[in-house]
Tab-separated table of C-alpha atoms in Angstrom:
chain	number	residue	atom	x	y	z
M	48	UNK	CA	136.591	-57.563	-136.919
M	49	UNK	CA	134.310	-57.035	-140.111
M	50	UNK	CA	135.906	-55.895	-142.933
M	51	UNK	CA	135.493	-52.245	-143.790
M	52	UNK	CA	135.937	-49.290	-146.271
M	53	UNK	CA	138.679	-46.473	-146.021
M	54	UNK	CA	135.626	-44.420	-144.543
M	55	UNK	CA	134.742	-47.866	-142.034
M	56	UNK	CA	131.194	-48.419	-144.140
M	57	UNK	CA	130.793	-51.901	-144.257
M	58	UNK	CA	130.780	-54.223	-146.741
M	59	UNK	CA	126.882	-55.390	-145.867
M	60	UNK	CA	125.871	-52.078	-145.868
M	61	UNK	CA	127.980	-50.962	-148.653
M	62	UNK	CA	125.567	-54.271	-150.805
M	63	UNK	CA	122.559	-53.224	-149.855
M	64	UNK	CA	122.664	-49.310	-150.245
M	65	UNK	CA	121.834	-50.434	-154.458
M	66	UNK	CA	118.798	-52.060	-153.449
M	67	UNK	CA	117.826	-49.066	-151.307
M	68	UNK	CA	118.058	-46.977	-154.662
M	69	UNK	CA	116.197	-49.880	-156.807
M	70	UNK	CA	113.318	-50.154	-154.193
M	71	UNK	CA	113.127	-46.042	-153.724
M	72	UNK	CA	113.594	-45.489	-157.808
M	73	UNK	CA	110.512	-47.375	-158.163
M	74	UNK	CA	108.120	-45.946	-155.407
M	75	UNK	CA	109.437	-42.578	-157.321
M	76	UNK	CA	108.501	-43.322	-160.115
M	77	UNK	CA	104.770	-44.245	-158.789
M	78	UNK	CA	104.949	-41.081	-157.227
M	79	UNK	CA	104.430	-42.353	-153.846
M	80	UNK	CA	106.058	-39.307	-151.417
M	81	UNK	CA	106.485	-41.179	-148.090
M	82	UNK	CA	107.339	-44.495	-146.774
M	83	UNK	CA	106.905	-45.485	-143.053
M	84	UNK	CA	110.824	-46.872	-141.704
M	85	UNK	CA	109.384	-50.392	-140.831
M	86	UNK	CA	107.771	-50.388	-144.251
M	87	UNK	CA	110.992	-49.955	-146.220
M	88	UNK	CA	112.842	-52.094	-144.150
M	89	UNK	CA	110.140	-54.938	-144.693
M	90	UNK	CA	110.342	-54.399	-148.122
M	91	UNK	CA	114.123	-55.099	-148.894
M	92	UNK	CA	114.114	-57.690	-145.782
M	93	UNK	CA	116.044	-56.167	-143.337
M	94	UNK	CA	114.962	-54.781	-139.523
M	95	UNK	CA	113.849	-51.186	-139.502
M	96	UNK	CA	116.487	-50.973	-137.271
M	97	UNK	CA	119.252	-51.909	-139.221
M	98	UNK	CA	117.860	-49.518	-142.314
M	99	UNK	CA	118.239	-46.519	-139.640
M	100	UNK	CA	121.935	-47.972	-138.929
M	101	UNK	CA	122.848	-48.448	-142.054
M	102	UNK	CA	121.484	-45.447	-143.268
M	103	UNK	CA	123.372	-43.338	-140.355
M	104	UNK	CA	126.599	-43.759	-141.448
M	105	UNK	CA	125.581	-41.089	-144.453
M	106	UNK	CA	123.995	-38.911	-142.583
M	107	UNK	CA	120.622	-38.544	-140.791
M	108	UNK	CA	117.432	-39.158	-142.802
M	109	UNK	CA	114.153	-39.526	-142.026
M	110	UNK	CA	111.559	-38.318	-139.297
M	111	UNK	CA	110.644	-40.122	-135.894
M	112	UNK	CA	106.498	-40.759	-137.418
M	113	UNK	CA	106.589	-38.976	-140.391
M	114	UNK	CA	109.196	-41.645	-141.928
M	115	UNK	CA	111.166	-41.023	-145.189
M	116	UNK	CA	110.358	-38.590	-147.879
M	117	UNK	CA	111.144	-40.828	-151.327
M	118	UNK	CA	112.550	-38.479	-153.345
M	119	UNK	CA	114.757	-36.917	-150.824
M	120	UNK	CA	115.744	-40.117	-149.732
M	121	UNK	CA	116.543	-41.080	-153.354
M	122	UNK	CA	118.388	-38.093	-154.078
M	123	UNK	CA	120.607	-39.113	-150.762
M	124	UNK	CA	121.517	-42.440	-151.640
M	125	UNK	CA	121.860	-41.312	-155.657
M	126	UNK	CA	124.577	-39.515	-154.262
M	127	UNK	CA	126.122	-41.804	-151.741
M	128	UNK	CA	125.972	-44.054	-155.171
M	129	UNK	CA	127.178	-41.326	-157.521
M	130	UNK	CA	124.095	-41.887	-159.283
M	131	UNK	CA	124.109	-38.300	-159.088
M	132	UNK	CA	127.138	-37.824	-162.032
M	133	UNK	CA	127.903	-39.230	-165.045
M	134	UNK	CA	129.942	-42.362	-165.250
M	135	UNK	CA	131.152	-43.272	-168.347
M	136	UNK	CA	132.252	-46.248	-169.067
M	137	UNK	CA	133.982	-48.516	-171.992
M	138	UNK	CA	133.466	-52.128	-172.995
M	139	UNK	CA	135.982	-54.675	-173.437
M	140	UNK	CA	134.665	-57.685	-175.354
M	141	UNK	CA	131.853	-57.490	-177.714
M	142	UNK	CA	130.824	-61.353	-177.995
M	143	UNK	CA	127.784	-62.412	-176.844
M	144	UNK	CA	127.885	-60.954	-172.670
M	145	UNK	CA	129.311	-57.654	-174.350
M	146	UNK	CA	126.343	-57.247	-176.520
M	147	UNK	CA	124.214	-58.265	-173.776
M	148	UNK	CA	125.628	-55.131	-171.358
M	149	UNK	CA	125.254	-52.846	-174.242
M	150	UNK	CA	121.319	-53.729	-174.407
M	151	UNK	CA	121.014	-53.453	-170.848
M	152	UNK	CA	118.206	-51.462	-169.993
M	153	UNK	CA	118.593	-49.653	-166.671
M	154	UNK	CA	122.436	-48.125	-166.998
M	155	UNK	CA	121.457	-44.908	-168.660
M	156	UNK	CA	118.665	-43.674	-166.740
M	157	UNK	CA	121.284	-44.088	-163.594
M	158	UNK	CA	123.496	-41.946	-164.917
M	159	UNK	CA	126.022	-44.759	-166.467
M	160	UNK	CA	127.043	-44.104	-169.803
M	161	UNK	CA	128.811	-46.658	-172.511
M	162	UNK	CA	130.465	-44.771	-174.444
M	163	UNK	CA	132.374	-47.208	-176.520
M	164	UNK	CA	133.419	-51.093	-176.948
M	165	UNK	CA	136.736	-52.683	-178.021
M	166	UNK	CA	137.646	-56.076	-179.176
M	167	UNK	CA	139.756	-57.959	-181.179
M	168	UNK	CA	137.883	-58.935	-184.128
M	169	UNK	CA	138.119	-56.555	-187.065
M	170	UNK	CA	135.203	-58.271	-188.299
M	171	UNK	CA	133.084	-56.576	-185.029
M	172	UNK	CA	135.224	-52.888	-185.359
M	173	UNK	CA	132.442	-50.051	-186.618
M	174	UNK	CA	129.396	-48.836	-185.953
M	175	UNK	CA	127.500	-51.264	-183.172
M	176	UNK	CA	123.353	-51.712	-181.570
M	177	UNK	CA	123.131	-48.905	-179.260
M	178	UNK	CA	124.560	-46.025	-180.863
M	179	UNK	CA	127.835	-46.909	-180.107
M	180	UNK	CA	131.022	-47.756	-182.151
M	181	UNK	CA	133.548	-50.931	-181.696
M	182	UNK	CA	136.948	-50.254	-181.805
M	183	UNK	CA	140.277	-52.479	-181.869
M	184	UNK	CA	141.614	-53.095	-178.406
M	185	UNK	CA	144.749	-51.320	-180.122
M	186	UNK	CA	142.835	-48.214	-179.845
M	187	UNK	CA	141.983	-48.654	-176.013
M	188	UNK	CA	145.038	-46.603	-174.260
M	189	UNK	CA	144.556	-43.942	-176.695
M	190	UNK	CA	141.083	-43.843	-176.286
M	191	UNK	CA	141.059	-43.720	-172.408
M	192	UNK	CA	143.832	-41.208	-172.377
M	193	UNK	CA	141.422	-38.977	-174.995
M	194	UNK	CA	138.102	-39.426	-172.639
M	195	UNK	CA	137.029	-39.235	-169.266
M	196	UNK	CA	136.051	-42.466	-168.444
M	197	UNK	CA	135.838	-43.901	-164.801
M	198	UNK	CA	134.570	-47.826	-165.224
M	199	UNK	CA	136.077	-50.169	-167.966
M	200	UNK	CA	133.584	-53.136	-168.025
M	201	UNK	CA	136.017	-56.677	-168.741
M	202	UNK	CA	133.559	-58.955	-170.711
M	203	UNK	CA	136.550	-60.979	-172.496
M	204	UNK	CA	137.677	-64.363	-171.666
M	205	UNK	CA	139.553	-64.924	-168.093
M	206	UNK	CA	142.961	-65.829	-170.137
M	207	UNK	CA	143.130	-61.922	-171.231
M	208	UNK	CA	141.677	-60.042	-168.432
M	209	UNK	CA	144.805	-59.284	-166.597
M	210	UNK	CA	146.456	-57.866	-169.561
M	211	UNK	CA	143.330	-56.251	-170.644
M	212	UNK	CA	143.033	-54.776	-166.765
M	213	UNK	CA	146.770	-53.646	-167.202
M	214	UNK	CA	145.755	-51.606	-170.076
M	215	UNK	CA	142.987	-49.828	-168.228
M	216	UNK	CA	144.939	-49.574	-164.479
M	217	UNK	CA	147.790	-47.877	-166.832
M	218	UNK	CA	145.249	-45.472	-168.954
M	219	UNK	CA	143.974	-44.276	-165.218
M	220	UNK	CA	140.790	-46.281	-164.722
M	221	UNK	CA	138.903	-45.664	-161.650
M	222	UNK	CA	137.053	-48.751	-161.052
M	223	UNK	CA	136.531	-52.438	-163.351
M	224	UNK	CA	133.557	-54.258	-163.753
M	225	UNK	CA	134.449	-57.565	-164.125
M	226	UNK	CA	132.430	-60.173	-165.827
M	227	UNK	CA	135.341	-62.934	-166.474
M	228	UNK	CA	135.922	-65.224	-163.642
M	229	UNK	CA	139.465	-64.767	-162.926
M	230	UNK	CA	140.831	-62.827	-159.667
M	231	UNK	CA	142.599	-59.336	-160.846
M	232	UNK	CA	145.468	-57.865	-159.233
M	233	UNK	CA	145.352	-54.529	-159.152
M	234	UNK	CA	146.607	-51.195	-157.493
M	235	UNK	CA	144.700	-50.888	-154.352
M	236	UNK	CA	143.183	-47.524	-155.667
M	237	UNK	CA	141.752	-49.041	-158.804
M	238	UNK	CA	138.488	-50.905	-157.284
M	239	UNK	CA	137.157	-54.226	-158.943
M	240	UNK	CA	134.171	-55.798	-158.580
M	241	UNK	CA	132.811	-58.898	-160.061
M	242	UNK	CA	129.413	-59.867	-161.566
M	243	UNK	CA	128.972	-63.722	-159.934
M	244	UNK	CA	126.429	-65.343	-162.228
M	245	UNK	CA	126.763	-68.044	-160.704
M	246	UNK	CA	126.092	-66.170	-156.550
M	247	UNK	CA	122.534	-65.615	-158.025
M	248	UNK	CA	121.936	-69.295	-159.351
M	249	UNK	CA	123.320	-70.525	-156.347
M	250	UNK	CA	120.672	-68.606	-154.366
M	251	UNK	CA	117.686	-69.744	-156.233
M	252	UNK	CA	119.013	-73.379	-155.908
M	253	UNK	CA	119.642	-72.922	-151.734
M	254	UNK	CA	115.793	-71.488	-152.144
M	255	UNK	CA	114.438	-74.272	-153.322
M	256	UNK	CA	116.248	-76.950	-151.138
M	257	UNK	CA	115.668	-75.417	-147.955
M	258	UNK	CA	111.813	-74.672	-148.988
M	259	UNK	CA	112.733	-70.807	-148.611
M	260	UNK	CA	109.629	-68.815	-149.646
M	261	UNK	CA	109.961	-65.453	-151.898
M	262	UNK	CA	111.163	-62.934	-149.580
M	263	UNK	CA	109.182	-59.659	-149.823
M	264	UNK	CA	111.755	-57.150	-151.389
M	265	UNK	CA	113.550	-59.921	-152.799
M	266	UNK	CA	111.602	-60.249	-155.999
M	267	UNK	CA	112.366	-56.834	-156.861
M	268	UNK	CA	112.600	-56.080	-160.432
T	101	UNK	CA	111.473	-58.364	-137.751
T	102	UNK	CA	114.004	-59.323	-140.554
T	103	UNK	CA	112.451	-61.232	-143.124
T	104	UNK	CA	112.998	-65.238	-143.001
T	105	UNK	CA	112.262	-68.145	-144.945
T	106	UNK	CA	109.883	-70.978	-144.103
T	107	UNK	CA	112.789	-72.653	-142.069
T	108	UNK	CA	113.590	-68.907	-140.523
T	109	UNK	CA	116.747	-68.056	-141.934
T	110	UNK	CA	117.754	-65.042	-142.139
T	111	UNK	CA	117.891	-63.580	-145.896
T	112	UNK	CA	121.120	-62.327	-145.552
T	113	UNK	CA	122.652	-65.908	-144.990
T	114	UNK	CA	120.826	-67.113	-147.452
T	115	UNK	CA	123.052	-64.418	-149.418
T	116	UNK	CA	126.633	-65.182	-147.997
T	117	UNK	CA	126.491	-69.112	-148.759
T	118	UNK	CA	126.997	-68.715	-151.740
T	119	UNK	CA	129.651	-66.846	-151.453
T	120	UNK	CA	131.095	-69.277	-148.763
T	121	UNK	CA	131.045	-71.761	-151.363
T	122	UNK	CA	132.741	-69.642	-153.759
T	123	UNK	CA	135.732	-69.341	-151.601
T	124	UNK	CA	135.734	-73.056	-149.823
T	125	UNK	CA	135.341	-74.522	-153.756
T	126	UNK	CA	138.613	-72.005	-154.873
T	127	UNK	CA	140.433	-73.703	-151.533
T	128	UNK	CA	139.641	-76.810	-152.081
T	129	UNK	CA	141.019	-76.390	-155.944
T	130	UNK	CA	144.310	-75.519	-154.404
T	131	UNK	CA	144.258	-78.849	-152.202
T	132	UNK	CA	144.054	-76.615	-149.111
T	133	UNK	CA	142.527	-78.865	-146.017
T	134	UNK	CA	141.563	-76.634	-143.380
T	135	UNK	CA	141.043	-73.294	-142.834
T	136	UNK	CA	140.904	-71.150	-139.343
T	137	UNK	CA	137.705	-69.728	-138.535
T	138	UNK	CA	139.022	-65.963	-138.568
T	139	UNK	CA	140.954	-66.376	-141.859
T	140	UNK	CA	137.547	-67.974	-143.716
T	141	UNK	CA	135.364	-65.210	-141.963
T	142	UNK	CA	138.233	-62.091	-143.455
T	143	UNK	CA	138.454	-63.297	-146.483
T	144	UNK	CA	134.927	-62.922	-146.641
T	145	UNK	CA	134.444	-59.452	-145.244
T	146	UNK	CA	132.488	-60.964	-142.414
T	147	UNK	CA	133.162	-61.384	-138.763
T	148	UNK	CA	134.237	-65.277	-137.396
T	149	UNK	CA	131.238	-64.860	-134.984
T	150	UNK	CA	128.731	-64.207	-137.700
T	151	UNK	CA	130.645	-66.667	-139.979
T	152	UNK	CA	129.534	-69.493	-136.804
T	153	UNK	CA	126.654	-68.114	-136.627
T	154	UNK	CA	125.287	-68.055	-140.252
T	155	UNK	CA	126.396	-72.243	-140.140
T	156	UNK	CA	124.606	-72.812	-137.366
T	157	UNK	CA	121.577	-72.562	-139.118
T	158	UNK	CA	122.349	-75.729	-140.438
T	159	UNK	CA	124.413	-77.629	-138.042
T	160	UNK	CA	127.149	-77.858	-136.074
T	161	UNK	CA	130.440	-77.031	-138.219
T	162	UNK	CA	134.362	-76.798	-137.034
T	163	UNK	CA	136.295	-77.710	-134.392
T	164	UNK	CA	137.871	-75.203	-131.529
T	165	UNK	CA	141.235	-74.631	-131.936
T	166	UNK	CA	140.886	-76.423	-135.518
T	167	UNK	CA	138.769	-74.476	-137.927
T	168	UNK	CA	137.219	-76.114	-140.474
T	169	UNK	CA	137.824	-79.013	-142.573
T	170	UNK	CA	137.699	-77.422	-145.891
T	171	UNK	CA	136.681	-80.608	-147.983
T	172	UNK	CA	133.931	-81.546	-145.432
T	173	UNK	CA	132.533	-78.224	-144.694
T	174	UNK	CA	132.345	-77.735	-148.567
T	175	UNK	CA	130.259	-80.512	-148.645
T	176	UNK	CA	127.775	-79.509	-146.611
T	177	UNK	CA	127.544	-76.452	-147.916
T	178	UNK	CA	127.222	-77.631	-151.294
T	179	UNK	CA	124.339	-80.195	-149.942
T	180	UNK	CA	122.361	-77.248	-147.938
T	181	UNK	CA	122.604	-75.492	-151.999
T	182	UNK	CA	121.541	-78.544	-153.564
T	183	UNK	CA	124.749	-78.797	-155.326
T	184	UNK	CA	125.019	-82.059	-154.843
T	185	UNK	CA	122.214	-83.197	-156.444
T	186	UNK	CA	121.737	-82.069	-160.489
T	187	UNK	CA	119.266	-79.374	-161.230
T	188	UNK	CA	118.253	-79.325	-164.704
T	189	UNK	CA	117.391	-75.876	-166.394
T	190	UNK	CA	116.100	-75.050	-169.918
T	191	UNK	CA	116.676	-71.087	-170.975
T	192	UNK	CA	114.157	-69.044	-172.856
T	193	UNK	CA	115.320	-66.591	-174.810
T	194	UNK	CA	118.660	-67.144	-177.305
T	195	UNK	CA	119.548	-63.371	-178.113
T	196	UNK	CA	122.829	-61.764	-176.505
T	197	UNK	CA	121.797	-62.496	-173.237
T	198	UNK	CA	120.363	-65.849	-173.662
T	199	UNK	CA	123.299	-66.960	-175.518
T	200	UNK	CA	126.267	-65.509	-172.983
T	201	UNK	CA	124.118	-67.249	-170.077
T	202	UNK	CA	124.413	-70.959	-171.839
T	203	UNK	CA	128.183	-69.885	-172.650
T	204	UNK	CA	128.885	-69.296	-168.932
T	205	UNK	CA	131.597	-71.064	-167.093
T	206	UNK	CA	130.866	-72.758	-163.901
T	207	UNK	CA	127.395	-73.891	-164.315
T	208	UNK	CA	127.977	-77.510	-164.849
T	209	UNK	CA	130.688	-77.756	-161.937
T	210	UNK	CA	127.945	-77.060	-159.710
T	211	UNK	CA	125.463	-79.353	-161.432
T	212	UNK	CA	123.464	-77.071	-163.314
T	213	UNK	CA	122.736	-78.356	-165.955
T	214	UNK	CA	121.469	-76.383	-169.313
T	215	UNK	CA	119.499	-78.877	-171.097
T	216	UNK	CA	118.007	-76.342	-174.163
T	217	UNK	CA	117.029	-72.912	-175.049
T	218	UNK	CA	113.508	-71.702	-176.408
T	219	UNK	CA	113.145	-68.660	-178.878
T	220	UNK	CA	110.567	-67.103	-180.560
T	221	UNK	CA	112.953	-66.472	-183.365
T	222	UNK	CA	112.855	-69.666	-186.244
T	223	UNK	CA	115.834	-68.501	-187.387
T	224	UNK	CA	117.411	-69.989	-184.243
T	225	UNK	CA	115.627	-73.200	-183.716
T	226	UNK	CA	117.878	-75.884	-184.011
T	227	UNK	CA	121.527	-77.088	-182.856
T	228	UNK	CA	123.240	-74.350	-181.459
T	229	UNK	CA	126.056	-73.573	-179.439
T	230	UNK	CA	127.439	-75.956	-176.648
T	231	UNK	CA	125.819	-78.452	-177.430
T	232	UNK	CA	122.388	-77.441	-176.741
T	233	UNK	CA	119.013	-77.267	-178.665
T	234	UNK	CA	116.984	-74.452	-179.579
T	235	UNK	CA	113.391	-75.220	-180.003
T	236	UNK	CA	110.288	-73.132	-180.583
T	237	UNK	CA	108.114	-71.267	-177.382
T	238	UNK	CA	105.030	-73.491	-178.656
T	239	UNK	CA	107.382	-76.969	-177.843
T	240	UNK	CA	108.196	-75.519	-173.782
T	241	UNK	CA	104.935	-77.125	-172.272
T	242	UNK	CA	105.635	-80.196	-173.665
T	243	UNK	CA	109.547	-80.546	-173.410
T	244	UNK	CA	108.896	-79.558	-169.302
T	245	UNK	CA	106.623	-82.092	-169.013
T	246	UNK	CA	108.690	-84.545	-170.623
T	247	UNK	CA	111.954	-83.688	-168.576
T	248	UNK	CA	112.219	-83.387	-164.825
T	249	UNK	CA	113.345	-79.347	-165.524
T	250	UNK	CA	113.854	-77.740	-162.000
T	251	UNK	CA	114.680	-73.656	-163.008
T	252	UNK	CA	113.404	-71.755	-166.017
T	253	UNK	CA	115.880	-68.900	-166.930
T	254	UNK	CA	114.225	-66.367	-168.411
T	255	UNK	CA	116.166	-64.363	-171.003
T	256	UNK	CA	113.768	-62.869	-173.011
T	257	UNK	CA	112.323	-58.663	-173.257
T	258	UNK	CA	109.901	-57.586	-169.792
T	259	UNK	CA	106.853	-57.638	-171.996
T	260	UNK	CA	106.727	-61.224	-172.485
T	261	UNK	CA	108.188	-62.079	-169.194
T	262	UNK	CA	105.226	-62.937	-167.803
T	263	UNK	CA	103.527	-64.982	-169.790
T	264	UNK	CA	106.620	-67.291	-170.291
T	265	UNK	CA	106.568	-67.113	-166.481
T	266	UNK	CA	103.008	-68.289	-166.503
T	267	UNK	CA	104.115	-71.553	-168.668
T	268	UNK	CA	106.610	-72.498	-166.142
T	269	UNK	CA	104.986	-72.664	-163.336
T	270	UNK	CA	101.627	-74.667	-164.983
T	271	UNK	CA	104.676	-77.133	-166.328
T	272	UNK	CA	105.137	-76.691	-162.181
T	273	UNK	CA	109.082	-75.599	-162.275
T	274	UNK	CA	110.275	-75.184	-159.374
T	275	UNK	CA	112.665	-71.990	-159.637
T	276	UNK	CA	112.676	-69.317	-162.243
T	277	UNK	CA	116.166	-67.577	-162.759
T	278	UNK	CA	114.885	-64.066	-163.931
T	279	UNK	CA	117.094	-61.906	-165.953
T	280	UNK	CA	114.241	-59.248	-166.923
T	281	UNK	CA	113.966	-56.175	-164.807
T	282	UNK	CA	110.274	-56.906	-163.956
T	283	UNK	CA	107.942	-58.240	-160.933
T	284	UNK	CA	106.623	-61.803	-161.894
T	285	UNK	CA	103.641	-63.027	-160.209
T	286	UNK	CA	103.951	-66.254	-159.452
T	287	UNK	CA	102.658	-68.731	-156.775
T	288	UNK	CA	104.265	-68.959	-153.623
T	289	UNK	CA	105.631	-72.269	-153.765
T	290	UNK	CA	107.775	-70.904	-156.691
T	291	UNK	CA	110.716	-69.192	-155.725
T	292	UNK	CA	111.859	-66.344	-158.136
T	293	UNK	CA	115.714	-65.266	-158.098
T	294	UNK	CA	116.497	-61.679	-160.087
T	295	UNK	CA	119.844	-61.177	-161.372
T	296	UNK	CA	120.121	-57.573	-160.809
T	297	UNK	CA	123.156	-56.328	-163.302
T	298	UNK	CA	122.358	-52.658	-161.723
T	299	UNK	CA	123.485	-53.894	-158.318
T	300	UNK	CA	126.793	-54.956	-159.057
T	301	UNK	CA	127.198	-52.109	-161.271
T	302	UNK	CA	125.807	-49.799	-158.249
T	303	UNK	CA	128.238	-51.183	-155.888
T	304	UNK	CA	131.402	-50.635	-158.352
T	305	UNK	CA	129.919	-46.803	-158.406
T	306	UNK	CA	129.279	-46.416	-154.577
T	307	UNK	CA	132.503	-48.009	-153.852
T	308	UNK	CA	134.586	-45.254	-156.351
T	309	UNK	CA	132.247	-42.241	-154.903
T	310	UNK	CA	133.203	-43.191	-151.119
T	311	UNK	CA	136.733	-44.039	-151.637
T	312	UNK	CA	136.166	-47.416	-150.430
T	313	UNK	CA	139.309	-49.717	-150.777
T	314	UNK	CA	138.215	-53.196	-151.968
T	315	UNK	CA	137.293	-55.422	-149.517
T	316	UNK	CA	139.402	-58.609	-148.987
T	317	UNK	CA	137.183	-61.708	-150.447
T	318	UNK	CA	135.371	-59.188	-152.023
T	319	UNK	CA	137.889	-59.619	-155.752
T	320	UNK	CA	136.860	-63.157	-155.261
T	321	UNK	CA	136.864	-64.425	-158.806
């Protein structure tokens, strides 16, 4: 048996629904209105098949030779994603990979908003790139109990991200992003998932060893 | 038609090895020797017939009634990455990004080794963290074609992506890592791998909206 959600979506589906969005963001934003079913599917690398399957357990999209309309289609998945509402979000760990998520283009025009950072260094605490502040992780609990925020992003070092994922599970966090390469246990309503660095690396190495060519879809920006 | 690789496999394999060796390297680190078939395929969120099947793309794995030999399959694994052989990387770019990526745990387990960082900025040429080098853009030509690099990470803004792009491959790398959000062109026998921070973050965000418990294998540190 595959593993599956509380609603029985699978995990593979439940992975590629995001590059769904990232492939039908950008034909959106080159205005393009309609995509043929086999043509999407080509394009992220699955069977147009499997894009109607996986698409069915939302709901039923598309027409039988008309094919999708992009930014209905978008404005599906944005809300399968929750693209659709804010998210904001706080930063644990402003070091190098903190700094880096705070530049990240991409999060705001999705809806995802960083509304704040926290670390330890009282050298770091003020006003930070990106319009946002630094606090002391003192500050956190109060912080989260003040604010609505649903995603604490952990970019601290793995010895402290358990106690720093305490803080947020207790302050009512919906979901961690998880940059630090240690396993969390938490409640099984709080959901976690992890950034692998090293998943990506891994599959440009397996690429280039097995003499894998580019996939279409899979160079994606 | 799913999309394949030159040696047909499927893109989505391609996409669970590595997390395959994720797991099988954590088991091995607890001195754990074997595994059953249906526990390894769980704790992945996959089913033990597509866990067979995905392997037998590149051999014949496990025993009936056995499972697998944890060490052993490991190793092949790690051999159809390329892990066991050393793949030498330079990074371009030392802002936030550049300088979290050369921080990053877990590289040099796997034999990746960074061997120095480029930058634009002069202010950063020179000795820098972990032992690495930072040297000027105008020295990359020569330093690839004085070192056997295999991957150019690129960690630098989408406007010069490109053209830092177009220096690796005429220095004929083999694999760009690409953390910019934007298309390269580059010649088919170079294989392009995006790290796509939007996805993870996507999946945390999908995973909240749809009430979807987290998968076993899927906290995988």
């Amino acid at each position: 048996m595959a593993h599956h959600g509380a609603r029985g979506i699978p995990l593979v589906v439940i992975r590629r629904l995001p590059i769904y969005q990232r492939y039908l963001d950008e034909l959106n934003r080159m205005n393009i209105e309609r995509i043929a079913s086999p043509e999407l599917a080509a394009r992220i690398g699955i069977t147009a098949s499997q894009l109607r399957q996986d698409l069915s357990w939302f709901g039923s999209f598309g027409l039988q030779g008309y094919g999708y309309n992009v930014p209905e289609l978008l404005r599906a998945i944005n809300h399968i994603i929750g693209l659709d509402q804010k998210s904001r979000m706080v930063l644990v760990g402003y070091g190098n990979l903190g700094r880096a998520i705070a530049g990240y283009e991409g999060f705001q025009r999705r809806n995802f908003l960083l509304q704040a950072a926290f670390d330890n260094n009282p050298a770091k605490w003020g006003p930070a790139d990106q319009g946002i502040t630094v606090y002391s992780l003192k500050e956190l609990p109060q912080y989260l109990k003040d604010h609505a925020i649903q995603i604490g992003i952990l970019a601290i070092p793995s010895a402290t991200a358990q106690a720093t994922a305490d803080l947020l599970v207790n302050a009512g966090i919906q979901g961690i992003w998880n940059f630090s390469p240690v396993r969390l246990n938490v409640p099984p309503n709080v959901i976690v998932e992890h950034l692998h660095l090293t998943n990506s690396l891994m599959t440009l190495s397996l690429k280039i060893h097995q003499h894998v060519a580019n996939h279409s879809g899979d160079d994606l920006p």
